[in-house]
Short mmCIF file of C-alpha atoms in Angstrom, two decimals:
data_model
loop_
_atom_site.label_atom_id
_atom_site.label_comp_id
_atom_site.label_asym_id
_atom_site.label_seq_id
_atom_site.Cartn_x
_atom_site.Cartn_y
_atom_site.Cartn_z
CA UNK M 1022 87.93 31.76 46.72
CA UNK M 1023 89.77 34.98 45.88
CA UNK M 1024 93.45 35.11 44.75
CA UNK M 1025 94.58 35.90 48.28
CA UNK M 1026 92.90 32.77 49.60
CA UNK M 1027 90.29 34.67 51.60
CA UNK M 1028 86.65 33.69 51.43
CA UNK M 1029 84.27 35.84 49.45
CA UNK M 1030 82.41 38.56 51.34
CA UNK M 1031 79.04 36.83 51.02
CA UNK M 1032 80.48 33.73 52.73
CA UNK M 1033 81.83 35.62 55.70
CA UNK M 1034 80.18 36.17 59.06
CA UNK M 1035 77.38 38.73 58.78
CA UNK M 1036 77.82 42.07 60.49
CA UNK M 1037 75.89 42.88 63.66
CA UNK M 1038 73.61 45.20 61.64
CA UNK M 1039 72.76 42.38 59.20
CA UNK M 1040 72.12 39.92 62.03
CA UNK M 1041 69.89 42.46 63.75
CA UNK M 1042 67.91 43.07 60.59
CA UNK M 1043 67.45 39.30 60.11
CA UNK M 1044 66.28 38.96 63.68
CA UNK M 1045 63.76 41.79 63.26
CA UNK M 1046 62.47 40.32 59.98
CA UNK M 1047 62.14 36.86 61.49
CA UNK M 1048 60.33 38.29 64.52
CA UNK M 1049 57.86 40.13 62.31
CA UNK M 1050 57.15 37.02 60.22
CA UNK M 1051 56.63 34.89 63.30
CA UNK M 1052 54.30 37.52 64.80
CA UNK M 1053 52.25 37.71 61.63
CA UNK M 1054 51.80 33.92 61.76
CA UNK M 1055 51.31 33.45 65.49
CA UNK M 1056 49.08 36.42 66.26
CA UNK M 1057 46.08 35.31 64.20
CA UNK M 1058 46.31 31.80 65.57
CA UNK M 1059 46.57 33.09 69.11
CA UNK M 1060 43.57 35.35 68.54
CA UNK M 1061 41.52 32.43 67.30
CA UNK M 1062 42.53 30.32 70.31
CA UNK M 1063 41.90 33.14 72.82
CA UNK M 1064 38.47 33.89 71.35
CA UNK M 1065 37.49 30.21 71.52
CA UNK M 1066 38.44 30.14 75.21
CA UNK M 1067 36.82 33.44 76.20
CA UNK M 1068 33.53 33.80 78.05
CA UNK M 1069 30.52 35.27 76.19
CA UNK M 1070 30.76 38.45 78.28
CA UNK M 1071 34.43 38.83 77.45
CA UNK M 1072 33.79 38.35 73.72
CA UNK M 1073 31.01 40.97 73.73
CA UNK M 1074 33.12 43.46 75.71
CA UNK M 1075 35.96 43.12 73.18
CA UNK M 1076 33.79 43.45 70.08
CA UNK M 1077 33.94 39.80 68.98
CA UNK M 1078 37.72 39.23 69.09
CA UNK M 1079 39.78 38.54 72.21
CA UNK M 1080 43.50 38.78 72.50
CA UNK M 1081 43.66 37.64 76.11
CA UNK M 1082 40.63 36.11 77.85
CA UNK M 1083 39.62 37.70 81.08
CA UNK M 1084 38.54 34.31 82.25
CA UNK M 1085 39.13 30.98 80.43
CA UNK M 1086 36.12 28.89 79.50
CA UNK M 1087 35.94 25.57 77.66
CA UNK M 1088 32.19 25.80 77.25
CA UNK M 1089 32.43 26.22 73.48
CA UNK M 1090 34.50 23.07 73.05
CA UNK M 1091 32.35 21.12 75.47
CA UNK M 1092 29.10 22.02 73.75
CA UNK M 1093 30.19 21.50 70.17
CA UNK M 1094 31.64 18.08 70.98
CA UNK M 1095 28.49 17.12 72.88
CA UNK M 1096 26.24 18.29 70.03
CA UNK M 1097 27.52 15.53 67.74
CA UNK M 1098 27.91 17.63 64.58
CA UNK M 1099 31.62 18.38 65.02
CA UNK M 1100 32.46 15.02 66.58
CA UNK M 1101 30.94 13.18 63.60
CA UNK M 1102 32.67 15.50 61.12
CA UNK M 1103 36.04 14.93 62.87
CA UNK M 1104 35.60 11.16 62.69
CA UNK M 1105 34.67 11.40 59.01
CA UNK M 1106 37.71 13.54 58.19
CA UNK M 1107 40.01 11.27 60.24
CA UNK M 1108 38.75 8.20 58.38
CA UNK M 1109 38.95 9.77 54.96
CA UNK M 1110 42.45 11.10 55.75
CA UNK M 1111 43.84 7.81 57.02
CA UNK M 1112 42.36 5.62 54.32
CA UNK M 1113 42.96 8.12 51.52
CA UNK M 1114 46.56 8.81 52.53
CA UNK M 1115 47.36 5.07 52.73
CA UNK M 1116 45.83 4.32 49.33
CA UNK M 1117 47.43 7.35 47.72
CA UNK M 1118 50.84 6.42 49.05
CA UNK M 1119 50.55 2.88 47.76
CA UNK M 1120 49.45 4.02 44.26
CA UNK M 1121 51.95 6.87 44.09
CA UNK M 1122 54.88 4.70 45.24
CA UNK M 1123 54.03 1.95 42.75
CA UNK M 1124 53.58 4.30 39.77
CA UNK M 1125 56.58 6.50 40.71
CA UNK M 1126 58.89 3.48 40.99
CA UNK M 1127 57.69 2.11 37.66
CA UNK M 1128 58.18 5.42 35.90
CA UNK M 1129 61.62 5.89 37.48
CA UNK M 1130 63.01 2.70 35.86
CA UNK M 1131 64.82 3.57 32.59
CA UNK M 1132 63.83 0.52 30.52
CA UNK M 1133 60.19 0.05 31.39
CA UNK M 1134 58.07 -0.63 28.32
CA UNK M 1135 55.72 2.27 27.70
CA UNK M 1136 57.25 4.33 30.53
CA UNK M 1137 57.78 7.53 28.50
CA UNK M 1138 54.25 7.63 27.02
CA UNK M 1139 52.77 6.96 30.41
CA UNK M 1140 54.85 9.73 32.01
CA UNK M 1141 53.76 12.17 29.29
CA UNK M 1142 50.13 11.15 29.83
CA UNK M 1143 50.45 11.78 33.56
CA UNK M 1144 52.13 15.15 32.99
CA UNK M 1145 49.37 16.06 30.50
CA UNK M 1146 46.78 15.75 33.29
CA UNK M 1147 48.94 18.12 35.37
CA UNK M 1148 49.01 20.77 32.65
CA UNK M 1149 45.41 20.35 31.67
CA UNK M 1150 43.42 19.20 34.74
CA UNK M 1151 39.80 18.06 34.35
CA UNK M 1152 37.12 20.63 35.08
CA UNK M 1153 34.41 20.35 37.66
CA UNK M 1154 31.75 19.17 35.23
CA UNK M 1155 33.73 16.20 33.78
CA UNK M 1156 34.76 15.16 37.28
CA UNK M 1157 31.11 15.38 38.40
CA UNK M 1158 30.02 13.20 35.51
CA UNK M 1159 32.70 10.65 36.29
CA UNK M 1160 31.63 10.47 39.94
CA UNK M 1161 28.00 10.26 38.94
CA UNK M 1162 28.66 7.52 36.39
CA UNK M 1163 30.75 5.50 38.88
CA UNK M 1164 27.96 5.47 41.44
CA UNK M 1165 29.99 7.27 44.08
CA UNK M 1166 27.33 9.72 45.17
CA UNK M 1167 26.83 9.89 48.94
CA UNK M 1168 29.90 7.64 49.34
CA UNK M 1169 33.14 8.51 51.07
CA UNK M 1170 34.89 7.04 48.08
CA UNK M 1171 33.94 10.21 46.23
CA UNK M 1172 36.41 12.08 48.45
CA UNK M 1173 39.26 9.58 47.79
CA UNK M 1174 39.16 7.79 44.48
CA UNK M 1175 39.02 10.81 42.13
CA UNK M 1176 42.10 12.30 43.90
CA UNK M 1177 44.09 9.11 44.50
CA UNK M 1178 47.28 10.25 42.73
CA UNK M 1179 48.59 13.82 42.74
CA UNK M 1180 50.90 14.50 39.80
CA UNK M 1181 53.16 16.87 41.74
CA UNK M 1182 53.66 14.29 44.49
CA UNK M 1183 54.28 11.64 41.84
CA UNK M 1184 56.94 13.70 40.10
CA UNK M 1185 58.70 14.44 43.38
CA UNK M 1186 58.73 10.81 44.42
CA UNK M 1187 59.83 9.64 40.99
CA UNK M 1188 62.75 12.08 41.10
CA UNK M 1189 63.76 10.80 44.52
CA UNK M 1190 63.66 7.19 43.33
CA UNK M 1191 65.87 8.16 40.36
CA UNK M 1192 68.48 9.56 42.78
CA UNK M 1193 69.02 6.15 44.37
CA UNK M 1194 72.31 4.68 43.07
CA UNK M 1195 71.47 2.22 40.29
CA UNK M 1196 74.32 -0.04 41.47
CA UNK M 1197 72.28 -1.04 44.50
CA UNK M 1198 69.30 -2.11 42.32
CA UNK M 1199 71.52 -3.92 39.85
CA UNK M 1200 73.30 -5.81 42.64
CA UNK M 1201 69.93 -6.87 44.12
CA UNK M 1202 68.72 -7.92 40.70
CA UNK M 1203 71.88 -10.05 40.18
CA UNK M 1204 71.22 -11.71 43.55
CA UNK M 1205 67.78 -12.75 42.26
CA UNK M 1206 65.58 -10.16 43.88
CA UNK M 1207 62.29 -9.38 42.11
CA UNK M 1208 61.12 -5.89 41.40
CA UNK M 1209 58.70 -6.00 44.31
CA UNK M 1210 61.51 -7.23 46.55
CA UNK M 1211 63.82 -4.44 45.36
CA UNK M 1212 61.10 -1.87 46.05
CA UNK M 1213 60.28 -3.29 49.52
CA UNK M 1214 63.79 -4.05 50.77
CA UNK M 1215 65.96 -1.41 49.12
CA UNK M 1216 64.01 1.55 47.71
CA UNK M 1217 61.45 2.11 50.46
CA UNK M 1218 63.97 2.03 53.38
CA UNK M 1219 66.04 4.65 51.54
CA UNK M 1220 63.00 6.81 50.79
CA UNK M 1221 61.55 7.46 54.27
CA UNK M 1222 62.02 11.18 53.89
CA UNK M 1223 60.10 11.61 50.63
CA UNK M 1224 57.43 9.15 51.76
CA UNK M 1225 56.87 11.20 54.95
CA UNK M 1226 56.69 14.43 53.04
CA UNK M 1227 54.36 13.18 50.33
CA UNK M 1228 52.25 11.43 52.96
CA UNK M 1229 51.89 14.74 54.78
CA UNK M 1230 50.88 16.47 51.54
CA UNK M 1231 48.22 13.88 50.91
CA UNK M 1232 46.99 13.98 54.53
CA UNK M 1233 46.61 17.79 54.48
CA UNK M 1234 44.77 17.64 51.19
CA UNK M 1235 42.33 14.99 52.37
CA UNK M 1236 41.85 16.69 55.74
CA UNK M 1237 41.10 20.06 54.17
CA UNK M 1238 38.79 18.73 51.44
CA UNK M 1239 35.41 20.43 51.71
CA UNK M 1240 34.04 21.55 48.29
CA UNK M 1241 33.59 18.00 46.95
CA UNK M 1242 31.41 16.99 49.90
CA UNK M 1243 29.01 19.85 49.10
CA UNK M 1244 28.65 18.57 45.54
CA UNK M 1245 28.66 14.78 46.04
CA UNK M 1246 26.80 14.38 49.37
CA UNK M 1247 23.08 14.81 49.78
CA UNK M 1248 23.34 13.60 53.37
CA UNK M 1249 24.83 16.40 55.46
CA UNK M 1250 25.62 14.01 58.30
CA UNK M 1251 28.48 12.67 56.12
CA UNK M 1252 30.16 16.02 55.79
CA UNK M 1253 33.85 16.19 56.80
CA UNK M 1254 35.18 18.84 59.15
CA UNK M 1255 36.29 21.11 56.31
CA UNK M 1256 32.74 21.38 54.91
CA UNK M 1257 31.31 21.97 58.38
CA UNK M 1258 33.91 24.63 59.00
CA UNK M 1259 32.97 26.39 55.78
CA UNK M 1260 29.29 26.20 56.60
CA UNK M 1261 29.59 27.54 60.14
CA UNK M 1262 32.38 30.09 59.69
CA UNK M 1263 32.83 31.23 56.10
CA UNK M 1264 29.18 30.86 55.25
CA UNK M 1265 28.16 32.93 58.26
CA UNK M 1266 25.92 30.27 59.84
CA UNK M 1267 26.25 29.47 63.54
CA UNK M 1268 26.09 26.17 65.28
CA UNK M 1269 23.46 27.55 67.62
CA UNK M 1270 21.11 28.17 64.69
CA UNK M 1271 21.62 24.61 63.42
CA UNK M 1272 21.61 22.41 66.43
CA UNK M 1273 19.70 24.52 68.93
CA UNK M 1274 22.10 23.33 71.66
CA UNK M 1275 24.78 26.06 71.75
CA UNK M 1276 22.91 29.13 72.79
CA UNK M 1277 24.81 29.44 76.09
CA UNK M 1278 28.02 30.42 74.31
CA UNK M 1279 28.80 33.30 71.95
CA UNK M 1280 28.75 32.46 68.21
CA UNK M 1281 32.32 33.83 67.86
CA UNK M 1282 33.70 31.43 70.52
CA UNK M 1283 31.91 28.50 68.89
CA UNK M 1284 33.18 29.34 65.42
CA UNK M 1285 36.74 29.83 66.63
CA UNK M 1286 36.56 26.54 68.53
CA UNK M 1287 35.59 24.82 65.28
CA UNK M 1288 38.56 26.46 63.54
CA UNK M 1289 40.91 25.23 66.29
CA UNK M 1290 39.58 21.64 66.15
CA UNK M 1291 39.93 21.56 62.38
CA UNK M 1292 43.52 23.01 62.51
CA UNK M 1293 44.96 21.23 65.54
CA UNK M 1294 45.54 17.73 64.06
CA UNK M 1295 47.72 19.00 61.18
CA UNK M 1296 49.56 21.43 63.46
CA UNK M 1297 50.40 18.58 65.81
CA UNK M 1298 51.62 16.25 63.06
CA UNK M 1299 53.71 18.77 61.12
CA UNK M 1300 56.60 19.20 63.64
CA UNK M 1301 57.35 15.46 63.59
CA UNK M 1302 57.75 15.47 59.80
CA UNK M 1303 59.29 18.91 59.26
CA UNK M 1304 62.87 17.61 59.35
CA UNK M 1305 62.17 15.50 56.24
CA UNK M 1306 61.06 18.40 54.10
CA UNK M 1307 64.40 19.67 52.81
CA UNK M 1308 65.74 16.17 52.09
CA UNK M 1309 62.55 14.81 50.61
CA UNK M 1310 61.19 17.64 48.49
CA UNK M 1311 64.40 19.33 47.31
CA UNK M 1312 66.13 16.12 46.33
CA UNK M 1313 63.13 14.82 44.40
CA UNK M 1314 62.41 18.14 42.73
CA UNK M 1315 66.04 18.71 41.59
CA UNK M 1316 66.33 15.22 40.17
CA UNK M 1317 62.94 15.41 38.41
#
């Protein structure tokens, strides 16, 4: 506040010119995000003739066609990959949340024996992550080849998510925990009845981070799986879009649709689950991530 009692200029209502500039900037950002997604969706719904007439990319289909989606789902390759990714994402996210919550709560307690050395060891892995060769040798030595566990167990705990959750747990008033401990509650009871109900925001955010990471995992499947039928959707997407291969060349069943429509349909199927889940968890982001990061 200034001496006259008036609010500073930066706290006042913005001028019409500033509001107009913000509106224009926001519109440009939204357009840069939405336009590529819309182009992918429109191309996946366009007929082969429409795709050819527009040089491979369609902004508005002349006629809508779901042939690309129908044929890739009937072919079995994408359907199997979607099921694999869904299973790995659900199981991996659940296991990662259990391990991260347990370790974060332990490291957030001030008088835990060996807590500081353990925290330093965890942070050391964040600063100096293992390379591809050591990780490959660990997976090979553990007998995880051609196993879905190879996509989950080596990535069970993410250090960034652990630090954020630990910081959030530290922000919980210690008086609540002390009162529960005086009433005879065990550490597991305190975690289950007090800490977890107060931590829904950070759990939702960290769970989404894990889910996106597991869903988008593709490189590890190329290394650890000899059986291509076990590939998740991310690996299939890379093979058919980034690698330049087409589903028609692989399965022999998709020749009636244009390769561009098929590839864009695969992109949409790989993107849609996360896009649908994100709006329900978006409201937790500020409370979950900012609180945990500032406290950490």
